[in-house]
Every structure is written in C-alpha cells, then in structure tokens.
CSV table of C-alpha atoms and ligand atoms in Angstrom, one decimal:
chain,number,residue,atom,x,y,z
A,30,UNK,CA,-49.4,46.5,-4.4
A,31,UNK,CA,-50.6,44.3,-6.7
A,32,UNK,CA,-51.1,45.7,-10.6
A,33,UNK,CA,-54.0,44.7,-12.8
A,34,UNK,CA,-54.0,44.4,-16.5
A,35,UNK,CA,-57.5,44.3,-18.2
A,36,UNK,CA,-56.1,43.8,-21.8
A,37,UNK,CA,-58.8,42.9,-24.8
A,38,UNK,CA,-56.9,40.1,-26.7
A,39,UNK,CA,-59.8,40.0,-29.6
A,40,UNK,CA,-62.1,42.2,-31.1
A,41,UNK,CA,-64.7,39.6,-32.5
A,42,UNK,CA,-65.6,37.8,-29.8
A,43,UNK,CA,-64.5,40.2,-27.8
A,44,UNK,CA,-61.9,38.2,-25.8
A,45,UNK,CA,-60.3,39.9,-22.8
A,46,UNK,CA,-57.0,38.9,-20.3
A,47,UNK,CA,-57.6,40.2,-16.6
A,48,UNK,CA,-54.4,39.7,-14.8
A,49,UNK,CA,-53.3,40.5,-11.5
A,50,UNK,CA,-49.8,40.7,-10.7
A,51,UNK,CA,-49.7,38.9,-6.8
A,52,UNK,CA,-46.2,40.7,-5.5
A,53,UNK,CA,-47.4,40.2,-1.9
A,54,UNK,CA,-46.9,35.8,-2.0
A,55,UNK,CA,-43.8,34.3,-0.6
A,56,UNK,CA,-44.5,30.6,-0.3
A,57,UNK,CA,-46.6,29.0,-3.0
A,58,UNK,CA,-48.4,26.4,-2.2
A,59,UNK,CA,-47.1,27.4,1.5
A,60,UNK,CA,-43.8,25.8,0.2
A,61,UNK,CA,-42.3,27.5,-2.3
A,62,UNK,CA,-39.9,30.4,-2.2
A,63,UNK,CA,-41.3,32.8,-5.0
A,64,UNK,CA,-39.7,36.4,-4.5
A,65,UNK,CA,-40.5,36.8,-7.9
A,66,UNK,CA,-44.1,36.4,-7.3
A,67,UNK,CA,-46.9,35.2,-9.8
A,68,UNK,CA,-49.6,36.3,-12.0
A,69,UNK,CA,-53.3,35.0,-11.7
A,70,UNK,CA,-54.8,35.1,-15.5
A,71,UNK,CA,-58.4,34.8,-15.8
A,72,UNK,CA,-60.5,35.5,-19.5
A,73,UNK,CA,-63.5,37.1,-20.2
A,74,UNK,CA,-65.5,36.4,-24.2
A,75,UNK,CA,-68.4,38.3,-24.8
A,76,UNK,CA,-70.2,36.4,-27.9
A,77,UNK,CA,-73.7,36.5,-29.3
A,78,UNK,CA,-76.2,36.2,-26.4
A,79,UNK,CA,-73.5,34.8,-24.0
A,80,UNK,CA,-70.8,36.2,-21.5
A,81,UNK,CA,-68.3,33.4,-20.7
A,82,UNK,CA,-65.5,33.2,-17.9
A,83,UNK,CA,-62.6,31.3,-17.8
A,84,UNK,CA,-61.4,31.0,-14.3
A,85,UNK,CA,-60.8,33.6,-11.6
A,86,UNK,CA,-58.1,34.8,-9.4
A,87,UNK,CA,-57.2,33.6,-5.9
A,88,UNK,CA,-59.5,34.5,-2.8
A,89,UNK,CA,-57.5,37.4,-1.5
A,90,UNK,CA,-58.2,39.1,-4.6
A,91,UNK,CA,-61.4,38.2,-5.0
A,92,UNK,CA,-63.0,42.1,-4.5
A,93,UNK,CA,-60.3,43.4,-7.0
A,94,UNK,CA,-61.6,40.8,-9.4
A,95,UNK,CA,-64.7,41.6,-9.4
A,96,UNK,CA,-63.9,45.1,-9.2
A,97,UNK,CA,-62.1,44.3,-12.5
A,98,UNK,CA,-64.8,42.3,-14.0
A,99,UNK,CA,-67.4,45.0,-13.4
A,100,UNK,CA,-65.2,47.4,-15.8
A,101,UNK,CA,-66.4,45.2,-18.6
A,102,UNK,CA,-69.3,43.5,-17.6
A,103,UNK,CA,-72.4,43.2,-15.1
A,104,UNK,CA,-71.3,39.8,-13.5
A,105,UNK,CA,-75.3,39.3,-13.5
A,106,UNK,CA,-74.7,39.2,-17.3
A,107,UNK,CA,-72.4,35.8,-17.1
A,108,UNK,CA,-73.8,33.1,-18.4
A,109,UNK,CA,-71.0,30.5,-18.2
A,110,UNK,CA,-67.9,30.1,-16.2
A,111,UNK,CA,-65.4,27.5,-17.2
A,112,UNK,CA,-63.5,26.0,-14.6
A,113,UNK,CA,-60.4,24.4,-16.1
A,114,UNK,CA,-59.2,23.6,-12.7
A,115,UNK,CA,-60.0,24.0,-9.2
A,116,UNK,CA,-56.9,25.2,-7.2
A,117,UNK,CA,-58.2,28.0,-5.3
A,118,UNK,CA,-55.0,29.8,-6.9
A,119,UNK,CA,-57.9,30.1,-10.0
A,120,UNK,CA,-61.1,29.3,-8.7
A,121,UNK,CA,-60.8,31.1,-4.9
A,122,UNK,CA,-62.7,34.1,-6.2
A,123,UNK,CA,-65.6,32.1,-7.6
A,124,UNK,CA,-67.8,32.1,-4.9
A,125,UNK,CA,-68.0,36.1,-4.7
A,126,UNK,CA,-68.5,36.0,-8.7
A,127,UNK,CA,-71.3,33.7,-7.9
A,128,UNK,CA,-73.1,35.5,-5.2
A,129,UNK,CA,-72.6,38.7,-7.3
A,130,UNK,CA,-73.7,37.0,-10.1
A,131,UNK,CA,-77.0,35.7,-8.9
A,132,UNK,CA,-75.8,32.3,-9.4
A,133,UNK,CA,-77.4,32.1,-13.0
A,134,UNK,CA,-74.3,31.1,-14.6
A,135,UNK,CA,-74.1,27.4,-15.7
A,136,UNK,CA,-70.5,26.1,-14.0
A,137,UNK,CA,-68.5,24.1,-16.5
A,138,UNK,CA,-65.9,21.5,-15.6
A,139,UNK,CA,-64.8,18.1,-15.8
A,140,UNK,CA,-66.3,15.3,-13.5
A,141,UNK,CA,-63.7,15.5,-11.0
A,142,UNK,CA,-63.9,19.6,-10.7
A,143,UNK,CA,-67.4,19.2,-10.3
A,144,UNK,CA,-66.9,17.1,-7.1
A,145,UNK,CA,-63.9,19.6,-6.1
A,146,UNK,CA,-66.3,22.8,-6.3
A,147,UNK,CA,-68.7,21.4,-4.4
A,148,UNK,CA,-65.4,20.0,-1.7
A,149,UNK,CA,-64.0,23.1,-2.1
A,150,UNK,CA,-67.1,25.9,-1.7
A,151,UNK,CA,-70.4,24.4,-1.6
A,152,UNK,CA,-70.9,25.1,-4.8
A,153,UNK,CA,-73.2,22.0,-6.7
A,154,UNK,CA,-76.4,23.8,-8.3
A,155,UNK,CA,-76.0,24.3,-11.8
A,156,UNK,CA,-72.4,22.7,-12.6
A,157,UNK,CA,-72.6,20.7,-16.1
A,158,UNK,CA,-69.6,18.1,-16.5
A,159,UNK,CA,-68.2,17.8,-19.5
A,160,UNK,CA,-66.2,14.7,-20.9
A,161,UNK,CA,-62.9,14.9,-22.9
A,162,UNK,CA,-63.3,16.3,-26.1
A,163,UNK,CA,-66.9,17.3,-26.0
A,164,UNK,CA,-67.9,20.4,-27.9
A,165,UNK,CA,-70.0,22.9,-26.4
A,166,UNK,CA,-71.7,25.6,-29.0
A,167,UNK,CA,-71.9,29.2,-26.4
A,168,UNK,CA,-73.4,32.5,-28.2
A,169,UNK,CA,-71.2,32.1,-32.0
A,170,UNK,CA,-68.5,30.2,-30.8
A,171,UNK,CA,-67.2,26.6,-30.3
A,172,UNK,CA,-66.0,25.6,-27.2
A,173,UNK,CA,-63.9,22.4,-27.3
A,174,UNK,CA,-62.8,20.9,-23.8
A,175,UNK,CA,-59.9,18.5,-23.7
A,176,UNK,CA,-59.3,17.2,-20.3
A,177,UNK,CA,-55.3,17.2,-19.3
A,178,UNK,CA,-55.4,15.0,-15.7
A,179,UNK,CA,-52.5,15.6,-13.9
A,180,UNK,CA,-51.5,19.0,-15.6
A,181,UNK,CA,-51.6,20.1,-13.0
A,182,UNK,CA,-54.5,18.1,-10.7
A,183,UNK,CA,-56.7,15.2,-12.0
A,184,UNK,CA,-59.3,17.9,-12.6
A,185,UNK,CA,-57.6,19.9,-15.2
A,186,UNK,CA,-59.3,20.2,-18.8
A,187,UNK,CA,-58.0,23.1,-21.0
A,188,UNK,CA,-60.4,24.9,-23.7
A,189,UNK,CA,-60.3,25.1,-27.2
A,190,UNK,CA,-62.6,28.1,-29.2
A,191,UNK,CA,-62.6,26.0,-32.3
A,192,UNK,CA,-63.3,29.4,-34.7
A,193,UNK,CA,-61.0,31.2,-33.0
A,194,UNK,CA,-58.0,28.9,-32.5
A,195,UNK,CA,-57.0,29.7,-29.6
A,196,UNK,CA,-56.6,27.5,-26.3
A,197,UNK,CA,-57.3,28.2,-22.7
A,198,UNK,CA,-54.8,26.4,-21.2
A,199,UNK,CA,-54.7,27.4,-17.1
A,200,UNK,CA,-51.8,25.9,-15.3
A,201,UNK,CA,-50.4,24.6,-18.7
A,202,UNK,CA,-47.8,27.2,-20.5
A,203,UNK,CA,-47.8,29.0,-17.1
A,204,UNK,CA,-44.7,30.1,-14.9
A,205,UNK,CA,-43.8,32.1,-12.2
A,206,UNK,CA,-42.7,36.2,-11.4
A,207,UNK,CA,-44.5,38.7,-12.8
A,208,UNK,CA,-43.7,39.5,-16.4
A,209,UNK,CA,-43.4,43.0,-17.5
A,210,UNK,CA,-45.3,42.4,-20.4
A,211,UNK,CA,-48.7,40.4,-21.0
A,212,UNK,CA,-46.9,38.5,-24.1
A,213,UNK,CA,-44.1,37.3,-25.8
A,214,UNK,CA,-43.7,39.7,-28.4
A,215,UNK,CA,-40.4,40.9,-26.7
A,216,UNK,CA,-37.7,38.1,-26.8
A,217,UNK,CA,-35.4,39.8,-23.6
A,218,UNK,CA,-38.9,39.7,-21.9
A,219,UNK,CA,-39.3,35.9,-22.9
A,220,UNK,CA,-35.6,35.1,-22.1
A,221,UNK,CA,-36.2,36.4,-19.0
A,222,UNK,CA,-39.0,34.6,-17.8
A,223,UNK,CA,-38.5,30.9,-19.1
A,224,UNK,CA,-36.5,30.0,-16.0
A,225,UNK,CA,-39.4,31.0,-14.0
A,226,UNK,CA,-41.4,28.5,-16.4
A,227,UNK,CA,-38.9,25.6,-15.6
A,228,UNK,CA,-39.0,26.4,-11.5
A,229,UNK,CA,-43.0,26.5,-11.9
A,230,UNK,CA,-43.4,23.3,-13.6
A,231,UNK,CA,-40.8,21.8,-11.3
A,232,UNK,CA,-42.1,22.5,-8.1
A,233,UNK,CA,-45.8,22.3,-8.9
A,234,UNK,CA,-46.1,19.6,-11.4
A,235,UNK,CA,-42.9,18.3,-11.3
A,236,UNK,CA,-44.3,15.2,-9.3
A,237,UNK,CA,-46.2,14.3,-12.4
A,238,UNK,CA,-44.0,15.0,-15.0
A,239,UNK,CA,-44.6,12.2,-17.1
A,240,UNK,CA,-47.9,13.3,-17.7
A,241,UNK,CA,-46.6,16.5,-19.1
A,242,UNK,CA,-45.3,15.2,-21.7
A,243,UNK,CA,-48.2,12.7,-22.5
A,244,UNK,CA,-50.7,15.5,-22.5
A,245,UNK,CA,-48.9,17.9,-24.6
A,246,UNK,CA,-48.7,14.7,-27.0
A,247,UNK,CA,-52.3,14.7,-26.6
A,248,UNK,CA,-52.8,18.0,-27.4
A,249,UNK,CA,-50.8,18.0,-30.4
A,250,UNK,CA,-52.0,14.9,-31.6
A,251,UNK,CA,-55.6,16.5,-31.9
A,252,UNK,CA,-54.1,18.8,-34.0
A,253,UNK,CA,-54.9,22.2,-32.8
A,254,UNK,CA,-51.3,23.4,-31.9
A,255,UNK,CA,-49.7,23.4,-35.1
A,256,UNK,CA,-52.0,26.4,-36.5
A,257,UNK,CA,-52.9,27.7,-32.8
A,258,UNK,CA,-52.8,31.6,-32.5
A,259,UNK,CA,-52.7,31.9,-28.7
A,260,UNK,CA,-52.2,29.9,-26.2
A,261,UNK,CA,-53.4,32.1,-23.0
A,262,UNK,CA,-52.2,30.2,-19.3
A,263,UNK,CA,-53.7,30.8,-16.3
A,264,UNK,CA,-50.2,32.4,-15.0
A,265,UNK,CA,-47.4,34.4,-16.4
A,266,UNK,CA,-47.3,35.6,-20.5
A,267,UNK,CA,-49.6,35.2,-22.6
A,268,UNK,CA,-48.1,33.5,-26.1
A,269,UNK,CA,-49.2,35.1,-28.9
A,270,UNK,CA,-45.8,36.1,-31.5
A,271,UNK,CA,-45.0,32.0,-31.4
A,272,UNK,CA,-48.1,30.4,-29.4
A,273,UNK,CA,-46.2,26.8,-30.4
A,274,UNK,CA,-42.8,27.5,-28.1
A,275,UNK,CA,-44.6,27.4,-24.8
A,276,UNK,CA,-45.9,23.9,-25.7
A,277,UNK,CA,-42.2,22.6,-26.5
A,278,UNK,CA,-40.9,24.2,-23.9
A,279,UNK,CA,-43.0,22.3,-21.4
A,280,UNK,CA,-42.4,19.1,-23.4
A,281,UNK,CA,-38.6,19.6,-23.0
A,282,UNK,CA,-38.3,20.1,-19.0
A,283,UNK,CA,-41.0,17.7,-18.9
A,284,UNK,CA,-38.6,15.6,-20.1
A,285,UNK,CA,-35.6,16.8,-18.8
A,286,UNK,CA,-33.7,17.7,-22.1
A,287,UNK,CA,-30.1,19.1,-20.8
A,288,UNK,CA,-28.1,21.4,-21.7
A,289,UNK,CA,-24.8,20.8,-22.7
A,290,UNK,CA,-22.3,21.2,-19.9
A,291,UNK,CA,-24.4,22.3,-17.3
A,292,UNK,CA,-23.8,19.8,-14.3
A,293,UNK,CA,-25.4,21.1,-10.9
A,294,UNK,CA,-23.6,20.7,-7.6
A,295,UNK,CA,-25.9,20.8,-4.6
A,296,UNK,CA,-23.8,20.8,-1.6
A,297,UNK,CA,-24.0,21.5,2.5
A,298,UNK,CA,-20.7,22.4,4.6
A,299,UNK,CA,-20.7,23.3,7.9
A,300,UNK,CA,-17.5,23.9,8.6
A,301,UNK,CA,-15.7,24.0,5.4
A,302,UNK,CA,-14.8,19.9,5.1
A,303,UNK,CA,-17.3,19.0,2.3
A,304,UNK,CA,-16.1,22.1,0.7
A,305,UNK,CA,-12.8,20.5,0.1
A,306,UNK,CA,-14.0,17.3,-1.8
A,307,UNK,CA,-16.5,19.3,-3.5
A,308,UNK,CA,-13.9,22.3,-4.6
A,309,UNK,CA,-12.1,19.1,-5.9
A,310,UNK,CA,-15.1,18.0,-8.3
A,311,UNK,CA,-15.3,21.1,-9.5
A,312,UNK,CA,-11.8,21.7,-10.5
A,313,UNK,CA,-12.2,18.3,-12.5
A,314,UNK,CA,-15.3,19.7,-14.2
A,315,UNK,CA,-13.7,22.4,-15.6
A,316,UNK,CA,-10.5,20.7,-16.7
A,317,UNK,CA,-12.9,18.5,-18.7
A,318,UNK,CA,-14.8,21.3,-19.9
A,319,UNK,CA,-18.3,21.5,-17.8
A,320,UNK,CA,-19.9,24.4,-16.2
A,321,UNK,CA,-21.2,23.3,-12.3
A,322,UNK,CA,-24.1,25.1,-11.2
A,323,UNK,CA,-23.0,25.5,-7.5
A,324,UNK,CA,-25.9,25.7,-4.6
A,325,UNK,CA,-24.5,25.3,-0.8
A,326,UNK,CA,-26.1,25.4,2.1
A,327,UNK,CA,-23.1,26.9,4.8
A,328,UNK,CA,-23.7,29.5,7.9
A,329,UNK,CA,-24.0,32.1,5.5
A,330,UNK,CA,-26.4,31.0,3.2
A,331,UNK,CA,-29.5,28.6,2.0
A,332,UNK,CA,-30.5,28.9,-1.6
A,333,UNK,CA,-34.5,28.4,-1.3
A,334,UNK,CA,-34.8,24.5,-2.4
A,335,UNK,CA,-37.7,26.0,-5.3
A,336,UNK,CA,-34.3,27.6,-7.4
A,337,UNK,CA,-32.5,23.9,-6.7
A,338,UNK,CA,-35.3,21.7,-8.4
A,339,UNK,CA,-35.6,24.5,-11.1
A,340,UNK,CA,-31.9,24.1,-11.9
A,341,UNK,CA,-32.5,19.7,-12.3
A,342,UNK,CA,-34.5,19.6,-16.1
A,343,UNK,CA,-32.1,21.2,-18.0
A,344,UNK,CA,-28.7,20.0,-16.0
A,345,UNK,CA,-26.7,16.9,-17.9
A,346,UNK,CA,-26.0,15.5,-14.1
A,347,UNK,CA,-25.5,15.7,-10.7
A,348,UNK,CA,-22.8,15.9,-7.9
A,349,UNK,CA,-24.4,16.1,-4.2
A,350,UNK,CA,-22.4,16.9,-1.5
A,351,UNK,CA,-23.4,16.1,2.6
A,352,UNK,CA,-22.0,15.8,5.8
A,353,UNK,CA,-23.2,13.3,8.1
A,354,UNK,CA,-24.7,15.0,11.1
A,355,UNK,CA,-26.6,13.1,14.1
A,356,UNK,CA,-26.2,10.2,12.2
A,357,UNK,CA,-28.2,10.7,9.2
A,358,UNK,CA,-28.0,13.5,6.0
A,359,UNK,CA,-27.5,17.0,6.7
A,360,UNK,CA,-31.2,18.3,7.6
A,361,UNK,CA,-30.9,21.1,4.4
A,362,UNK,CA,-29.3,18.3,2.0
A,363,UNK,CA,-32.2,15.8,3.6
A,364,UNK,CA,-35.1,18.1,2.8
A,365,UNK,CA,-33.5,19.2,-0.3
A,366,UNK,CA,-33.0,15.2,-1.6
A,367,UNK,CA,-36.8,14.8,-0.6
A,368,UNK,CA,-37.9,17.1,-2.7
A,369,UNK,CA,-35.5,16.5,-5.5
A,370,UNK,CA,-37.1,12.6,-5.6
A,371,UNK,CA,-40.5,13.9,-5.1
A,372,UNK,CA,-40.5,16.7,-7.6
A,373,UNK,CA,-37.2,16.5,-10.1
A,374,UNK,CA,-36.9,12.4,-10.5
A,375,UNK,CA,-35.0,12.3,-14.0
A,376,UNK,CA,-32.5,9.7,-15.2
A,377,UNK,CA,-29.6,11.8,-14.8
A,378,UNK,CA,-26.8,10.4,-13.6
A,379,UNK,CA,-25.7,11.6,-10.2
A,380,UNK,CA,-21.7,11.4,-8.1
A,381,UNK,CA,-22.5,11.5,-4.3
A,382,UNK,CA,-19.3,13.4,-2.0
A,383,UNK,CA,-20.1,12.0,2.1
A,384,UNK,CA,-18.0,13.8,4.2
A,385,UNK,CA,-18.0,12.7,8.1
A,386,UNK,CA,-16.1,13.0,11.3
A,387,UNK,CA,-16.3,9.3,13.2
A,388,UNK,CA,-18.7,8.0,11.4
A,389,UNK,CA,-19.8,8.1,7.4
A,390,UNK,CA,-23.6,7.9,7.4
A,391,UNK,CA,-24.2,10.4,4.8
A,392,UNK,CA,-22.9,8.9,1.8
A,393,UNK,CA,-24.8,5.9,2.0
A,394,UNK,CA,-28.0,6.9,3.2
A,395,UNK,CA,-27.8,9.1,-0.1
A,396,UNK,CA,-26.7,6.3,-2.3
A,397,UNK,CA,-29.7,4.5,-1.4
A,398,UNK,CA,-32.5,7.1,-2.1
A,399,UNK,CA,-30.7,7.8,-5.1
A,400,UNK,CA,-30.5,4.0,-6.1
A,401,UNK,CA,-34.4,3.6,-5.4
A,402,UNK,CA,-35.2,6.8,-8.0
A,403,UNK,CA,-34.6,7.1,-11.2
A,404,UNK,CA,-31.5,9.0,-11.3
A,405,UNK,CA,-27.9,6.9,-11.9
A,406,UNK,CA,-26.2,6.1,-9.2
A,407,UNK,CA,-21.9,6.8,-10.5
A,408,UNK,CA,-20.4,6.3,-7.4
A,409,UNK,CA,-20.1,7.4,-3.5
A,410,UNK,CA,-17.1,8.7,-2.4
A,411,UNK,CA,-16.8,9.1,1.9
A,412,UNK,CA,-14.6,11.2,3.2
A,413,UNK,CA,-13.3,11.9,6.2
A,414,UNK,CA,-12.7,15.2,7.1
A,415,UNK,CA,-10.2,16.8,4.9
A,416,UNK,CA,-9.8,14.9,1.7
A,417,UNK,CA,-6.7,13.3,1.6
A,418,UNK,CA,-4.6,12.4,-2.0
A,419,UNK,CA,-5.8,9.8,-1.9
A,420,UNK,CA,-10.0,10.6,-1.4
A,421,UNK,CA,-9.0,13.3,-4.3
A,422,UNK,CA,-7.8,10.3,-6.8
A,423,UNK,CA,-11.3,9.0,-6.3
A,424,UNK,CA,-13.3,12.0,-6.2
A,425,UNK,CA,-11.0,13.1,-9.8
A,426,UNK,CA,-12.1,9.5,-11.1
A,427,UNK,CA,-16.1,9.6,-9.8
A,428,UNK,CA,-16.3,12.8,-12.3
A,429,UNK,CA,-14.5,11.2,-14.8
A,430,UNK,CA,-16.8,8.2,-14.9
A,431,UNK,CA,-20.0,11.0,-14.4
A,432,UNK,CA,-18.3,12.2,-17.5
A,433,UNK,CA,-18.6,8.6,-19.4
A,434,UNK,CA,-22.3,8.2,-18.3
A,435,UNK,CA,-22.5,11.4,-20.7
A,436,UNK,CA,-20.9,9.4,-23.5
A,437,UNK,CA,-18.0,11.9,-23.2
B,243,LIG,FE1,-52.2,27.4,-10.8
B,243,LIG,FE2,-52.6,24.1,-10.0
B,243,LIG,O1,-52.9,25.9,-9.9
C-alpha cells in the first residue's frame, strides 16, 4: 500500500514535504513500464497570515491527501495554492482540496495552467496568472515564479522563496521509484536512484530535451542555484546535502554527456540469426576495450522499452540489431526505434546489424529513420542468415569505424 511521509523541511516558515509513495502504478503516462514506482511530492508553508500549497498528488490519492493535509492544517485555512504544472500526476487532487477548502484559496499559475485548470476540472474562479519572474509577497515571504515551458509541459513555472532560498521545482530534479529516504543525505541512497532520474527525464521529457538544458541555463543564469539550499521536486528525493547536483545532473542527460565506454546494443532475434552478427560486434567491442550494454528482444524476453531509452544519455553509441519480418522492422525493434527518435534523439553515432531470410528490408528501413534524426549513421551491414566470414569482416570494420566516430 502506498506510504506517506509528512516531513517539516523548515521551522520558520514552517515548510512541510507530503509525499506519497504510489507502489500500485505500472504504466506511467499509460506507457511506461515503472516497477519501481514513483513518488507524488506536494509542500505545504504556513507563514504570517497565509497557508500556501504547492501542488497535490494524483486523483487516486486524492482522500489520503487530504487526509494528510488535515494533520497539519484545516484546508479551509489555505489561502494560496500554486500550481507549478497541471499534469493530473500533481494537480488530480485539486478539485477535492478545493471543494474542502471552500474554494477561498486564490489559484496561482502561469497563463497556460490557468487555461489547463479550467480544460482540465472546471476550475476558473479565482486563478491569478502570473508572468515569468514576477514576485508575489504571501504572509512574510517572497515568492518568485520563474516559468520553465517545456520542463516538462508549456505550463510549467517553478517557485522561488526568495528569503528562504529554496526552489519549488515540480517535475524538474524529479525521477522515478520510490526512494527510501526523503533526501540525499545518504550517497548509496543517491547512487541508487540517479538511474531512475535519467529513465524519468528520458521517457517524460525526453521529447523536449533541448529545453532542459536551456531552462536550467535559465535558472542558473538568474542566479539562485549557486547559493540554493533545497531544491524540493515534485517526484522522488528531495536535495538538500548538495541541492546544486540535481540541476547538473539534469543538464548532463539533457545533453547526453556519455560515459566512457559504455556503447548500448539494442537487438531482436527470433531464432538466434541476428544473434550471430550481433555476438560478433560485441566480441569487437571488447577487444577494443568498450563495455556493450546488451537489451534483446528473443522468445524469452522483452526488456520494457522505458529501461532502453534510459540507457541512450549516458551511452558513447549505438549498435541496433533487426530482423526483417513481414517486410518491414521487427515489431519490438520498430516500436522500440519510435520511441528512441521520439524520446532519446542525441548525436550519437549508431552501427545498424539487418539480418533477413529472402529479403533484407530491415537494414535499410533503419538506416533511413536513423539518417532523418540526429544520431550518425556509421554504417548498415545486411546479413543473411548466418553471418558468413565475410559479413563478420564488415561487421568487425562497422565497429571499428563506430570506434573512429569516438575519436578513438
Ligand atoms: Fe510529474 Fe509532467 O508531471
């Protein structure tokens, strides 16, 4: 069942983390495998005169939220909720806050939330839109809102509580599973969860990954992140021991900064044949001194295509591997290259391994997607069937010239 955390992050404000721990999702987003499950982080600040939330948890939690929210406050005693973003994954309990609420508090959000809430829930009495950068004075405290479009919906806006230095940063600095801490005081429990980070950002803002970047540019450019002392997300920890790694860490799989060596092979086989060129590559690999990161799709497994795209940021290249069935891509590779384009599109360069019985269709069809992207085409080598010395000389020189692309 899903665990709550009511934690009080500050004294003066009082500043408060309710988190629920959602172990019962599969698919996020309906899509993506997530065994590991996800947090919902909401924030409550009780300051002079004022009671201020940030966000709320998704709709199927909606009673424990306000169940939770009751052990600190009277929702009739809100008097502003900030709406950073309006994926119901943070603002599906707002409607029961509001009806327990009395619907006194003022609603604060950028232009486009405002026309989302209203999309979304009927909600339109009472909502103030901010712009970008305007500062809003609530109870003792400062509350600066800095829209980030695109991080993760054109809605987004993170807060700043200028006193306090801290920033509100909902989908920003998030991940998924469910950490077994609230923060990122213990290293093994940070370690742990920054692949989880990389697989979030992939799969639900990977499509806009450029922006990451630019906004986290933005943010540090207004310089708040330099002497920041938390930086709380609307999922996963919360980063308080080194608020400034969370940031960079975004930045860098945002920008798809590899590490050295790590080359992943995405591969189907149906019968073993694509095996055979691919076992090849791989052998080539490690004589050279790489370590492949090996998913295949065969009759006794599927890796979920979520683990794939969070394996693509940090990865120096690619080798994909596909039979030609019914003409076209192997359905798993197909999906799997989809999403890749959609979500993981990085100049990384990228050796494609067709394998085929009568007729090579594989191979190419790849080649092309792959040439329209952004990721570096090395070379196509068709095979068919079982590789023959010959298909192995070219496979052995497609990693070699992968391995030039590196500047190796
Ligand atoms: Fe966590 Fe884009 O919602």
């Amino acid at each position: 069942m899903p665990k709550v955390w009511v934690e009080k992050l500050l004294d003066e404000p009082e500043l408060y983390l309710l988190r629920i721990d959602d172990d019962q999702i599969k698919y996020f987003e309906a899509t993506w495998d997530i065994p590991e499950g996800i947090t919902y982080n909401a924030y409550l600040m009780k300051t002079e005169g004022a009671v201020v939330l940030f966000d709320a948890w998704k709709k199927d939690y909606a009673y424990q939220f306000l169940e939770t929210l009751s052990r600190i406050v009277d929702p009739k005693e809100i008097t502003h909720i900030i709406v950073h973003h309006t994926e119901p994954d943070h603002s599906g309990a707002l409607p029961k806050v509001l009806e327990a609420n009395g619907y006194n508090a003022k609603i604060i959000g950028t232009a486009f939330a405002k026309r989302l809430l209203e999309a979304f829930y009927g909600i339109k009495e009472n909502v103030h839109a901010v712009e970008d950068g305007e500062e809003l004075k609530i109870g003792s405290r400062t509350l600066r809102f800095i829209s980030v479009p695109w991080l993760h919906w054109p809605d987004t806006m993170i807060t700043y509580l200028v006193e306090d230095k801290v920033i509100l940063s909902c989908d920003a600095g998030g991940g998924y599973s469910i950490p077994e801490a609230i923060d990122d005081t213990n290293e093994e429990v940070v370690e742990r969860y920054l692949p989880y980070v990389t697989k979030y950002i992939v799969t639900v803002i990977g499509h806009y990954h450029k922006y990451i970047v630019q906004n986290i540019e933005k943010i540090k450019n207004l310089g708040i992140v330099d002497d920041v002392r938390m930086i709380l997300p609307g999922h996963g920890l919360i980063w308080r021991k080194n608020p400034q790694k969370i940031f960079e860490y975004y930045a860098n799989v945002g920008s798809g900064i590899p590490k050295k060596g790590k080359i992943l092979v995405i591969y189907d086989s149906m019968y073993g044949f694509v095996e055979r060129s691919v076992r090849i590559a791989i052998d080539e690999l490690q004589k050279l001194g790489f370590e492949p990161v090996v998913y295949k799709f065969t009759d006794k497994e599927a890796p979920a295509v979520s683990d794939i795209l969070g394996e693509v940021p940090d990865s120096e290249a690619l080798i994909i591997g596909a039979s030609t069935y019914e003409a076209n891509v192997h359905p798993r590779i197909r999906y799997t290259l989809y999403e890749l384009l959609d979500k993981a599109n990085y100049e990384k360069p990228v050796l494609i391994l067709g394998t085929f019985g009568w007729a090579g269709v594989a191979g190419r069809e790849i080649e092309t997607l792959i040439k329209r992207s952004r990721f570096d085409h090395v070379d196509t080598v068709e095979v068919r069937g079982r590789p023959t010395d010959e298909d192995e000389a070219k496979i052995r020189e497609g990693i070699r010239e992968l391995v030039k692309r590196l500047g190796r």
